[in-house]
Amino acid sequence: MNLEEIKSQIEANVPGCSLEILPNGSPSGQHSLLVDKEHALTVASFLRDGASPRFDYCSNVTGVDWPLKEISTKQKTKKLVDGVEKDVEEVIKTTTGNYLEVVYHLFSLEDRQGPLVLRMRTEDRAERVHLPSLTPVWRSADFQEREVYDLFGVLFDGHPDLRRLLMWDSFTDFPMRKDYVDPDDYEYEPTAHDEVLKRTQAHYAAQGEPSEAEGAR
Amino acid sequence: MSVLTEASIDTISKPANDHLHGDLLEISMGPHHPSTHGVFRMNIVLDGERVVKLKPVFGYLHRNHEKIAENETYLGSMPYTDRLDYICSITNNWAYALAVEQLAGISVPERAEYLRVITGELTRLQNHAGLIGFLLQDMGASGTPLMYAFREREKVLDLFEALTGARMMCNYMRFGGCRCDLPDGWMEQARKVVDGFPRFLDEFERLLRTNEILMARTQGVGIVTRQQAIAAGISGPMARASGVNYDLRKVDKYSIYDRFSFRVPLGEHGDVYDRYMMRLLEMRESIEILKQAMRDLPAGPIVDPNTKLRNFRPKAGEAYGRIEAPKGELGFYLISEGGPNPYRYRVRPPSLINLTLLEEMCLGQNVSDIVIILGSVDIVLGEVDR
């Protein structure tokens, strides 16, 4: 299975889509295909029905969080300093990340090929976190996209039943994000104790300190 | 079971002949129902005894395994993978080791591969033996079949204990090999267990295979068609019971599975009976693989000498490694940024994804059938909820 071939197949059949091959530095050699979210659903149904081989089995769906990251690289340039040409090191800062990524691992049952790694990216990590759901194409993405929504906070448009899967419904945060801080007490609920304590303190302040015999009333 | 009155009942259209039908009843089955084999809940709406709606509720055993592993070294999460599918710890170790080996390009010595196959197939034997026992117990064949199955399973667990020191939390694999070699006398003991296993299977099949009640309860119940199974990503014995010829031991030929001759049993109907028979047939094939692997086991090192496990930092990149675990396709997806712990660590849980079709399987069936349909899927909540 050649990723270049599949890319040109998709480009020939889905007009207007933009694809990019992301190389993988590990010895596994599983390079991936980045799909733009406008055409993702069309690309997915082409991969399932029209491509050769047909990728009819979507095995794994998961998310990856890439927070904003600053990379500083040092570069030597020649500059005139006090009239003399010198080598000066300059630090160039670039930023990467600031998006959530969803990864699909596709296989072909008939031709026994794969994995084809499909990726989609959101625009940022805060507001524009919508991606098209591929559950209408591969039913197996149903629970897994719910899990990605639950743990990463990606909103899948077109998912038939987008609810939290593992965390409870009233939970508000997304635990698999890199900047997630877990609460001190998961089950904290405001109780009447604080109010009672405040009233007691006000009572003591008016009366002066309580004596041993009186106790707290 | 407790009676709940929620708004969801109103969304289902009531039958026209209202005076003959009673009200719809919504019940919450689980999380502590014995048939759920753990803490799993289903919100079920019943019309009489017929299921008209079923929604699974997950998360009672969720501890965010993936997040914990991302804050741990690569080797540090190896013992924790035991706790995913806690019935089959060795295959969990294997899948994780395989993914890391793909990520870092580690090769595994010959003897270690054989040890992996032997322990992996023993794991499949004890998982399937346990499952058929539980399934018959769920069906109402109280006691005897479960005890027979557990008697055999116990023999395999004894082997694990002698080899790894633990019956269930084995923590046996390492990147590039296995943790320890076979102790003296282990092979003779293992041969005895494997050679005695077909006798148990024969006895077990003679007891119940043609039992009228068993057939009435299981045949035509909880059907998954081939198309449904492929679309929903069903894997393992459950997919093969629906006629999907996809066994990763044949497809990926990972480890050394291309050296053994074995067949892949396939079902036709995709009902509970086929899924039950699939386990019995797979155990027979596992025994064939075990006999061949035990015969051919070579001498040599059990761990790749070039792999240094201390300060283990794979190059930046990613890998998805998968094996045919007893429950289906168990995959690990790892992203490395060059650090000592994985940037992303993902488990592809076969138990969770095999539950995708639970509602479709149960609709129109009796409430008592839910129990055996769930039992035939073979779930372990440690893996479903992670």
Coordinates of C-alpha atoms in Angstrom, one line a residue:
Chain A
M1 CA 0.0 0.0 0.0
N2 CA 1.5 3.3 -1.1
L3 CA 0.3 6.5 0.6
E4 CA 1.2 8.6 -2.5
E5 CA -1.0 6.4 -4.7
I6 CA -4.0 6.7 -2.3
K7 CA -3.5 10.5 -2.1
S8 CA -3.6 10.8 -5.9
Q9 CA -6.6 8.5 -6.0
I10 CA -8.5 10.8 -3.6
E11 CA -7.4 13.9 -5.4
A12 CA -8.7 12.6 -8.6
N13 CA -12.1 11.7 -7.2
V14 CA -12.8 14.3 -4.6
P15 CA -12.3 17.7 -6.3
G16 CA -11.1 20.6 -4.2
C17 CA -9.9 18.7 -1.2
S18 CA -6.5 19.5 0.2
L19 CA -4.4 16.6 1.5
E20 CA -1.0 16.5 3.0
I21 CA 1.3 13.5 3.8
L22 CA 2.8 13.8 7.3
P23 CA 6.0 11.8 7.6
N24 CA 6.6 9.6 10.6
G25 CA 10.1 9.4 12.0
S26 CA 9.7 6.1 13.8
P27 CA 10.8 2.8 12.2
S28 CA 7.2 1.7 12.0
G29 CA 6.9 3.8 8.9
Q30 CA 3.2 4.5 9.4
H31 CA 2.9 7.9 7.6
S32 CA -0.4 9.7 7.9
L33 CA -2.7 11.7 5.7
L34 CA -3.9 15.1 6.9
V35 CA -7.4 15.8 5.5
D36 CA -9.1 19.2 5.5
K37 CA -12.3 19.1 7.5
E38 CA -14.6 20.5 4.8
H39 CA -14.0 17.5 2.6
A40 CA -13.3 14.9 5.3
L41 CA -16.7 13.2 5.0
T42 CA -16.5 12.9 1.2
V43 CA -13.0 11.6 1.4
A44 CA -14.1 9.1 4.0
S45 CA -16.9 7.7 2.0
F46 CA -14.7 7.5 -1.1
L47 CA -12.1 5.5 0.9
R48 CA -14.8 3.1 2.1
D49 CA -16.6 2.6 -1.2
G50 CA -14.6 3.8 -4.2
A51 CA -10.9 3.5 -3.4
S52 CA -8.7 0.5 -4.2
P53 CA -8.2 -1.1 -1.7
R54 CA -11.5 -0.3 0.0
F55 CA -10.9 0.8 3.6
D56 CA -14.1 -0.8 5.1
Y57 CA -12.8 -1.3 8.6
C58 CA -12.1 1.7 10.8
S59 CA -10.3 0.2 13.7
N60 CA -9.1 3.0 16.0
V61 CA -10.2 6.5 16.5
T62 CA -8.5 8.8 19.0
G63 CA -7.5 12.3 19.8
V64 CA -4.2 14.1 20.4
D65 CA -3.8 17.4 22.1
W66 CA -1.2 19.8 20.7
P67 CA -1.0 22.9 22.9
L68 CA 0.7 26.1 21.6
K69 CA 4.4 25.4 21.8
E70 CA 7.2 27.9 21.2
I71 CA 10.3 26.5 19.4
S72 CA 13.4 28.7 19.5
T73 CA 16.1 27.9 17.0
K74 CA 19.5 29.5 17.0
Q75 CA 20.9 30.9 13.8
K76 CA 24.3 32.5 13.0
T77 CA 24.2 35.6 10.9
K78 CA 26.9 38.1 10.0
K79 CA 26.2 41.6 11.2
L80 CA 28.1 44.9 11.4
V81 CA 28.8 45.6 15.1
D82 CA 30.6 48.8 15.7
G83 CA 31.8 48.8 12.2
V84 CA 33.3 45.3 12.4
E85 CA 31.7 42.3 10.8
K86 CA 31.0 39.7 13.4
D87 CA 29.1 36.4 13.7
V88 CA 26.0 37.0 15.8
E89 CA 23.7 34.3 17.1
E90 CA 20.1 35.1 16.7
V91 CA 17.3 33.2 18.3
I92 CA 14.3 32.7 16.0
K93 CA 11.1 31.9 17.7
T94 CA 8.4 30.0 15.9
T95 CA 5.2 28.5 17.2
T96 CA 3.5 25.2 16.5
G97 CA 0.5 23.4 17.8
N98 CA -2.6 25.1 19.2
Y99 CA -5.0 22.5 17.8
L100 CA -6.7 19.2 18.7
E101 CA -6.1 16.4 16.3
V102 CA -8.3 13.3 15.6
V103 CA -6.6 10.2 14.3
Y104 CA -8.3 7.4 12.4
H105 CA -6.7 4.0 11.7
L106 CA -8.2 2.4 8.7
F107 CA -7.8 -1.1 7.4
S108 CA -9.0 -3.0 4.4
L109 CA -10.6 -6.3 5.2
E110 CA -10.8 -7.7 1.7
D111 CA -7.2 -6.8 0.6
R112 CA -5.9 -7.2 4.2
Q113 CA -4.0 -3.9 4.0
G114 CA -3.4 -1.0 6.4
P115 CA -3.2 0.9 8.5
L116 CA -4.1 4.1 6.6
V117 CA -3.7 6.8 9.2
L118 CA -6.1 9.7 8.6
R119 CA -5.8 12.9 10.6
M120 CA -8.0 16.0 11.0
R121 CA -7.2 19.1 12.9
T122 CA -9.4 21.7 14.7
E123 CA -8.6 25.4 14.2
D124 CA -7.8 26.0 17.8
R125 CA -8.2 24.5 21.2
A126 CA -10.8 26.8 22.7
E127 CA -13.7 27.9 20.5
R128 CA -13.4 26.5 17.0
V129 CA -13.2 22.8 18.0
H130 CA -15.7 21.5 15.5
L131 CA -14.9 18.6 13.2
P132 CA -17.1 16.5 11.0
S133 CA -18.1 13.1 12.4
L134 CA -17.2 10.1 10.4
T135 CA -19.7 7.9 12.2
P136 CA -22.1 8.0 9.3
V137 CA -19.3 6.3 7.2
W138 CA -17.9 3.9 9.8
R139 CA -20.2 3.0 12.6
S140 CA -17.2 1.8 14.7
A141 CA -16.3 5.5 15.3
D142 CA -19.6 5.9 17.3
F143 CA -18.3 5.3 20.8
Q144 CA -14.7 6.3 20.0
E145 CA -15.8 9.8 18.8
R146 CA -17.9 10.1 21.9
E147 CA -14.7 9.3 23.9
V148 CA -12.7 11.9 22.0
Y149 CA -15.4 14.5 22.8
D150 CA -15.5 13.4 26.4
L151 CA -11.7 13.5 27.1
F152 CA -10.5 16.1 24.6
G153 CA -13.5 18.3 23.9
V154 CA -13.7 17.9 20.1
L155 CA -17.2 18.6 18.9
F156 CA -18.2 16.2 16.1
D157 CA -20.8 17.7 13.8
G158 CA -23.2 15.1 12.5
H159 CA -22.6 12.5 15.2
P160 CA -25.9 10.8 16.0
D161 CA -25.5 10.8 19.8
L162 CA -22.7 13.0 21.0
R163 CA -22.7 12.6 24.8
R164 CA -19.9 12.0 27.3
L165 CA -18.9 8.3 27.4
L166 CA -16.7 7.8 30.4
M167 CA -17.0 10.9 32.6
W168 CA -20.4 11.8 34.1
D169 CA -22.7 14.2 32.2
S170 CA -22.3 17.1 34.6
F171 CA -18.5 17.0 34.3
T172 CA -17.3 20.1 32.5
D173 CA -13.6 19.7 31.8
F174 CA -11.6 17.6 29.3
P175 CA -9.2 15.3 31.2
M176 CA -6.9 14.2 28.4
R177 CA -5.8 17.7 27.5
K178 CA -2.2 18.5 28.4
D179 CA -3.1 21.5 30.5
Y180 CA -5.8 19.8 32.5
V181 CA -5.6 20.2 36.2
D182 CA -7.7 17.8 38.2
P183 CA -9.8 19.2 41.0
D184 CA -8.9 18.6 44.7
D185 CA -12.2 17.1 45.4
Y186 CA -14.2 15.6 42.5
E187 CA -17.3 15.3 44.6
Y188 CA -17.3 18.7 46.3
E189 CA -20.8 20.0 46.8
P190 CA -21.5 23.2 48.7
T191 CA -23.1 22.3 52.1
A192 CA -24.9 24.3 54.8
H193 CA -21.9 23.9 57.1
D194 CA -20.2 27.1 55.9
E195 CA -23.3 29.1 56.5
V196 CA -23.8 27.6 60.0
L197 CA -20.1 28.3 60.9
K198 CA -20.4 31.9 59.8
R199 CA -23.5 32.4 62.0
T200 CA -21.8 30.8 65.0
Q201 CA -18.8 33.1 64.6
A202 CA -21.0 36.2 64.4
H203 CA -22.8 34.9 67.5
Y204 CA -19.5 34.6 69.4
A205 CA -18.3 37.9 68.3
A206 CA -21.4 39.6 69.7
Q207 CA -21.1 37.7 73.1
G208 CA -17.4 37.5 73.5
E209 CA -15.5 34.2 73.7
P210 CA -17.6 31.3 75.0
S211 CA -16.6 29.8 78.3
E212 CA -15.8 26.1 78.8
A213 CA -19.0 25.4 80.7
E214 CA -21.2 27.1 78.2
G215 CA -19.8 25.3 75.1
A216 CA -20.9 26.1 71.6
R217 CA -24.6 26.6 71.3
Chain B
M1 CA -33.1 -3.4 39.2
S2 CA -35.0 -0.2 40.1
V3 CA -37.9 1.4 38.4
L4 CA -37.1 4.8 36.9
T5 CA -39.6 7.2 35.3
E6 CA -37.7 9.5 33.0
A7 CA -38.7 11.6 30.0
S8 CA -37.1 9.1 27.6
I9 CA -40.1 6.8 27.7
D10 CA -42.2 9.5 26.0
T11 CA -40.0 9.5 22.9
I12 CA -41.0 5.9 22.0
S13 CA -44.3 5.6 20.2
K14 CA -46.8 3.5 22.0
P15 CA -48.5 0.5 20.4
A16 CA -51.9 1.4 18.8
N17 CA -53.9 -1.1 20.7
D18 CA -53.4 0.6 24.0
H19 CA -55.8 -1.2 26.3
L20 CA -54.0 -4.5 25.5
H21 CA -50.6 -3.2 26.2
G22 CA -49.4 -2.0 29.6
D23 CA -47.2 1.0 30.1
L24 CA -43.7 1.0 29.0
L25 CA -41.3 0.2 31.8
E26 CA -37.9 1.7 32.1
I27 CA -35.4 -0.2 34.1
S28 CA -31.8 0.4 35.0
M29 CA -29.9 -2.8 34.8
G30 CA -26.6 -2.7 36.6
P31 CA -24.1 -1.4 37.5
H32 CA -24.0 -4.2 40.1
H33 CA -26.1 -6.8 38.2
P34 CA -24.2 -10.1 38.2
S35 CA -24.7 -10.7 34.5
T36 CA -22.8 -7.5 33.6
H37 CA -19.5 -9.2 34.7
G38 CA -18.4 -6.0 36.4
V39 CA -19.8 -2.5 36.7
F40 CA -21.7 -1.8 33.6
R41 CA -25.2 -0.3 33.3
M42 CA -27.9 -0.4 30.7
N43 CA -30.9 1.8 30.6
I44 CA -33.6 -0.4 29.1
V45 CA -37.1 0.4 28.1
L46 CA -39.4 -2.6 28.1
D47 CA -42.8 -3.3 26.5
G48 CA -43.9 -6.3 28.5
E49 CA -40.8 -8.4 28.3
R50 CA -39.7 -7.1 24.9
V51 CA -36.8 -4.7 24.7
V52 CA -37.7 -1.5 22.8
K53 CA -34.7 0.6 23.7
L54 CA -31.4 0.0 25.3
K55 CA -28.6 2.5 26.1
P56 CA -25.4 1.3 27.6
V57 CA -23.8 3.5 30.3
F58 CA -20.0 3.3 30.7
G59 CA -17.4 4.8 33.0
Y60 CA -18.0 3.1 36.4
L61 CA -14.4 1.7 36.3
H62 CA -12.8 4.7 34.5
R63 CA -9.5 5.8 36.0
N64 CA -8.0 7.4 32.8
H65 CA -5.4 4.7 32.2
E66 CA -4.2 6.7 29.2
K67 CA -3.4 9.8 31.2
I68 CA -1.6 7.9 33.9
A69 CA 0.5 6.1 31.2
E70 CA 1.4 9.4 29.6
N71 CA 2.9 10.5 32.9
E72 CA 4.8 7.3 33.4
T73 CA 7.9 5.9 31.7
Y74 CA 7.4 3.4 28.9
L75 CA 8.3 0.4 31.0
G76 CA 6.5 1.8 34.0
S77 CA 3.1 1.2 32.4
M78 CA 3.8 -2.4 31.5
P79 CA 2.4 -3.8 34.8
Y80 CA -0.5 -1.4 34.5
T81 CA -1.6 -2.9 31.2
D82 CA -2.3 -6.1 33.2
R83 CA -5.3 -4.3 34.7
L84 CA -6.9 -3.5 31.3
D85 CA -8.4 -6.9 30.5
Y86 CA -7.6 -8.5 33.8
I87 CA -8.5 -12.0 32.6
C88 CA -5.8 -11.9 29.9
S89 CA -2.9 -9.9 31.3
I90 CA -0.3 -11.6 29.0
T91 CA -1.9 -10.6 25.8
N92 CA -2.2 -7.0 27.0
N93 CA 1.5 -7.0 27.8
W94 CA 2.1 -8.4 24.3
A95 CA 0.1 -5.8 22.5
Y96 CA 1.9 -3.0 24.4
A97 CA 5.3 -4.5 23.9
L98 CA 4.6 -5.0 20.2
A99 CA 3.6 -1.3 19.8
V100 CA 6.7 -0.1 21.5
E101 CA 8.9 -2.5 19.5
Q102 CA 7.4 -1.0 16.3
L103 CA 7.9 2.5 17.6
A104 CA 11.5 2.0 18.5
G105 CA 12.5 -0.7 15.9
I106 CA 13.3 -3.4 18.4
S107 CA 13.7 -7.0 17.3
V108 CA 12.8 -10.0 19.5
P109 CA 14.9 -13.2 19.8
E110 CA 13.5 -16.5 18.6
R111 CA 13.0 -18.1 22.0
A112 CA 11.2 -15.1 23.3
E113 CA 8.8 -15.2 20.3
Y114 CA 8.0 -18.8 21.1
L115 CA 7.5 -18.1 24.8
R116 CA 5.1 -15.2 23.8
V117 CA 3.1 -17.5 21.5
I118 CA 2.9 -20.3 24.2
T119 CA 1.8 -17.9 27.0
G120 CA -0.4 -16.0 24.6
E121 CA -2.3 -19.1 23.5
L122 CA -2.6 -20.4 27.0
T123 CA -4.2 -17.0 27.8
R124 CA -6.7 -17.6 25.0
L125 CA -7.5 -21.0 26.4
Q126 CA -8.2 -19.8 29.9
N127 CA -10.1 -16.8 28.7
H128 CA -12.4 -18.8 26.4
A129 CA -12.8 -21.6 29.1
G130 CA -13.9 -18.9 31.6
L131 CA -16.2 -17.3 29.1
I132 CA -18.1 -20.4 28.1
G133 CA -18.5 -21.2 31.8
F134 CA -19.9 -17.7 32.6
L135 CA -22.1 -17.8 29.6
L136 CA -23.8 -21.1 30.6
Q137 CA -24.1 -19.8 34.1
D138 CA -25.9 -16.7 32.8
M139 CA -28.2 -19.0 30.8
G140 CA -29.3 -20.8 34.0
A141 CA -27.0 -23.9 33.8
S142 CA -26.1 -23.1 37.4
G143 CA -22.8 -24.3 38.8
T144 CA -21.7 -27.4 37.1
P145 CA -20.5 -26.0 33.7
L146 CA -18.8 -23.1 35.4
M147 CA -17.0 -25.3 37.9
Y148 CA -15.9 -27.6 35.1
A149 CA -14.5 -24.7 33.1
F150 CA -12.9 -23.1 36.1
R151 CA -11.2 -26.4 37.0
E152 CA -9.4 -26.2 33.6
R153 CA -8.7 -22.5 33.8
E154 CA -7.1 -23.0 37.2
K155 CA -4.6 -25.4 35.7
V156 CA -3.5 -22.7 33.2
L157 CA -3.3 -20.1 36.0
D158 CA -1.1 -22.5 38.0
L159 CA 1.3 -22.5 35.0
F160 CA 1.3 -18.7 34.9
E161 CA 2.0 -18.6 38.6
A162 CA 5.0 -20.9 38.3
L163 CA 6.3 -18.9 35.4
T164 CA 5.7 -15.3 36.4
G165 CA 4.9 -15.4 40.1
A166 CA 1.3 -14.2 39.6
R167 CA -1.8 -16.0 38.5
M168 CA -3.5 -13.1 36.9
M169 CA -1.4 -9.9 37.0
C170 CA 1.5 -11.6 35.1
N171 CA 3.6 -8.6 33.9
Y172 CA 5.5 -11.0 31.7
M173 CA 6.6 -9.1 28.6
R174 CA 9.5 -6.7 28.2
F175 CA 10.4 -4.6 25.1
G176 CA 12.4 -7.0 23.0
G177 CA 11.5 -10.2 24.8
C178 CA 10.1 -11.7 28.0
R179 CA 10.9 -11.1 31.7
C180 CA 11.9 -14.6 32.8
D181 CA 12.7 -18.0 31.3
L182 CA 10.8 -21.2 32.0
P183 CA 11.5 -22.7 35.4
D184 CA 12.5 -26.4 35.7
G185 CA 9.7 -28.8 35.1
W186 CA 7.4 -26.2 33.6
M187 CA 7.3 -27.6 30.2
E188 CA 6.3 -31.1 31.4
Q189 CA 3.5 -29.6 33.4
A190 CA 2.4 -27.5 30.5
R191 CA 2.4 -30.5 28.2
K192 CA 0.2 -32.3 30.6
V193 CA -2.3 -29.4 30.8
V194 CA -2.4 -29.0 27.0
D195 CA -2.7 -32.7 26.3
G196 CA -5.5 -33.0 28.8
F197 CA -7.4 -30.0 27.4
P198 CA -9.2 -31.8 24.5
R199 CA -10.6 -34.3 26.9
F200 CA -12.2 -31.4 28.8
L201 CA -13.6 -29.9 25.6
D202 CA -15.0 -33.2 24.5
E203 CA -16.7 -33.7 27.8
F204 CA -18.0 -30.2 27.9
E205 CA -19.4 -30.4 24.4
R206 CA -21.0 -33.8 25.1
L207 CA -22.7 -32.3 28.1
L208 CA -24.3 -29.3 26.5
R209 CA -23.8 -28.9 22.8
T210 CA -27.0 -30.5 21.7
N211 CA -28.9 -29.6 24.8
E212 CA -32.4 -28.5 23.8
I213 CA -32.7 -25.6 26.3
L214 CA -29.3 -24.3 25.3
M215 CA -30.2 -24.3 21.6
A216 CA -33.6 -22.7 22.2
R217 CA -32.1 -20.0 24.2
T218 CA -29.2 -19.2 21.9
Q219 CA -30.1 -19.9 18.3
G220 CA -31.4 -16.9 16.4
V221 CA -30.8 -14.7 19.4
G222 CA -28.7 -11.5 19.2
I223 CA -27.9 -11.7 15.5
V224 CA -25.2 -9.6 14.0
T225 CA -24.9 -9.8 10.2
R226 CA -21.6 -9.8 8.4
Q227 CA -22.2 -6.2 7.0
Q228 CA -23.1 -4.9 10.4
A229 CA -20.1 -6.5 12.0
I230 CA -17.7 -4.9 9.5
A231 CA -19.3 -1.5 9.7
A232 CA -19.2 -1.4 13.5
G233 CA -15.6 -2.5 13.7
I234 CA -16.4 -5.7 15.5
S235 CA -13.3 -7.9 15.9
G236 CA -12.2 -11.2 17.3
P237 CA -14.4 -14.3 17.8
M238 CA -17.5 -12.1 17.7
A239 CA -16.7 -10.9 14.1
R240 CA -15.8 -14.4 13.0
A241 CA -19.0 -15.8 14.4
S242 CA -20.7 -13.5 11.9
G243 CA -18.6 -14.9 9.1
V244 CA -15.9 -12.1 8.9
N245 CA -12.7 -13.9 8.0
Y246 CA -10.3 -11.6 9.8
D247 CA -7.9 -13.1 12.3
L248 CA -4.8 -10.9 12.9
R249 CA -2.7 -14.0 13.5
K250 CA -3.3 -14.7 9.8
V251 CA -3.6 -11.2 8.5
D252 CA -0.7 -9.4 10.1
K253 CA 1.3 -12.6 10.8
Y254 CA 2.8 -10.8 13.7
S255 CA 5.4 -12.5 15.9
I256 CA 5.9 -16.0 14.4
Y257 CA 2.4 -17.0 13.7
D258 CA 3.2 -17.8 10.0
R259 CA 5.2 -20.8 11.2
F260 CA 2.2 -22.7 12.7
S261 CA -0.6 -24.4 10.8
F262 CA -4.0 -23.7 12.3
R263 CA -7.4 -23.0 10.9
V264 CA -9.7 -19.9 11.5
P265 CA -13.2 -21.1 12.5
L266 CA -16.0 -19.1 11.0
G267 CA -19.7 -18.9 12.0
E268 CA -22.6 -18.4 9.7
H269 CA -25.5 -17.0 11.6
G270 CA -23.8 -14.5 14.0
D271 CA -26.1 -15.5 16.9
V272 CA -25.3 -16.3 20.5
Y273 CA -24.9 -20.0 19.6
D274 CA -22.3 -19.3 16.9
R275 CA -20.4 -17.1 19.3
Y276 CA -20.5 -19.8 21.9
M277 CA -19.3 -22.5 19.5
M278 CA -16.6 -20.1 18.1
R279 CA -14.9 -20.1 21.5
L280 CA -15.0 -23.9 21.7
L281 CA -13.5 -24.3 18.2
E282 CA -10.9 -21.6 18.8
M283 CA -9.7 -23.4 21.9
R284 CA -9.1 -26.5 19.8
E285 CA -7.0 -24.4 17.3
S286 CA -5.1 -22.9 20.2
I287 CA -4.2 -26.3 21.4
E288 CA -2.8 -27.1 17.9
I289 CA -0.6 -24.0 18.0
L290 CA 0.5 -24.8 21.5
K291 CA 1.6 -28.3 20.5
Q292 CA 3.6 -27.0 17.6
A293 CA 5.2 -24.2 19.6
M294 CA 6.1 -26.5 22.5
R295 CA 7.7 -29.0 20.1
D296 CA 9.8 -26.4 18.3
L297 CA 10.9 -24.2 21.2
P298 CA 14.5 -23.3 20.6
A299 CA 17.2 -22.5 23.1
G300 CA 18.7 -19.0 23.2
P301 CA 18.3 -15.6 24.9
I302 CA 14.9 -14.4 26.0
V303 CA 15.5 -10.7 25.6
D304 CA 17.1 -8.6 22.9
P305 CA 20.6 -7.8 24.2
N306 CA 20.8 -4.4 22.4
T307 CA 17.7 -3.0 24.1
K308 CA 18.5 -0.9 27.1
L309 CA 15.4 -0.6 29.3
R310 CA 16.9 1.9 31.6
N311 CA 16.5 5.5 30.4
F312 CA 14.5 4.2 27.4
R313 CA 13.7 7.0 25.0
P314 CA 12.4 6.1 21.5
K315 CA 13.0 8.6 18.7
A316 CA 10.2 11.0 17.9
G317 CA 7.5 9.3 15.8
E318 CA 4.4 7.2 16.2
A319 CA 3.2 3.6 15.8
Y320 CA 0.0 1.6 16.0
G321 CA 0.6 -2.0 17.0
R322 CA -2.2 -4.6 17.3
I323 CA -2.6 -8.2 18.2
E324 CA -5.4 -10.8 18.1
A325 CA -6.3 -10.8 21.8
P326 CA -8.8 -13.3 23.0
K327 CA -11.5 -10.7 22.9
G328 CA -10.6 -9.1 19.6
E329 CA -8.2 -6.6 18.1
L330 CA -6.2 -5.1 20.9
G331 CA -4.2 -2.1 19.7
F332 CA -1.9 0.4 21.2
Y333 CA -1.2 3.7 19.6
L334 CA 1.9 5.5 20.8
I335 CA 3.3 8.9 19.9
S336 CA 6.9 9.7 21.1
E337 CA 8.4 13.1 21.3
G338 CA 11.8 11.7 22.2
G339 CA 11.2 11.9 25.9
P340 CA 11.2 9.2 28.6
N341 CA 7.4 8.9 28.6
P342 CA 4.9 8.6 25.7
Y343 CA 3.4 11.9 24.5
R344 CA 0.2 10.0 23.6
Y345 CA -0.7 6.6 24.7
R346 CA -3.9 5.1 23.5
V347 CA -5.5 1.7 24.0
R348 CA -7.9 0.4 21.3
P349 CA -10.2 -1.7 23.5
P350 CA -11.9 -4.6 21.7
S351 CA -14.5 -5.0 24.5
L352 CA -15.8 -1.4 24.2
I353 CA -16.1 -1.5 20.4
N354 CA -17.7 -4.9 20.3
L355 CA -20.5 -3.3 22.4
T356 CA -21.3 -0.8 19.6
L357 CA -24.1 -3.1 18.3
L358 CA -25.5 -4.1 21.8
E359 CA -28.7 -2.2 21.2
E360 CA -29.3 -3.6 17.7
M361 CA -28.7 -7.1 19.1
C362 CA -31.1 -6.7 22.0
L363 CA -34.0 -4.9 20.3
G364 CA -37.1 -7.1 20.0
Q365 CA -35.6 -9.8 22.3
N366 CA -36.8 -10.7 25.8
V367 CA -35.3 -9.0 28.8
S368 CA -33.7 -12.4 29.8
D369 CA -31.9 -12.6 26.5
I370 CA -30.0 -9.4 27.2
V371 CA -28.0 -11.3 29.8
I372 CA -26.8 -14.0 27.4
I373 CA -26.3 -11.6 24.5
L374 CA -24.0 -9.5 26.8
G375 CA -22.3 -12.7 28.0
S376 CA -21.6 -13.8 24.4
V377 CA -19.9 -10.5 23.6
D378 CA -17.3 -11.2 26.2
I379 CA -16.5 -7.9 27.9
V380 CA -14.2 -7.0 30.7
L381 CA -14.9 -3.7 32.3
G382 CA -11.3 -3.0 33.1
E383 CA -10.8 -2.6 29.4
V384 CA -14.1 -1.1 28.5
D385 CA -13.8 1.8 30.9
R386 CA -10.0 2.0 31.2

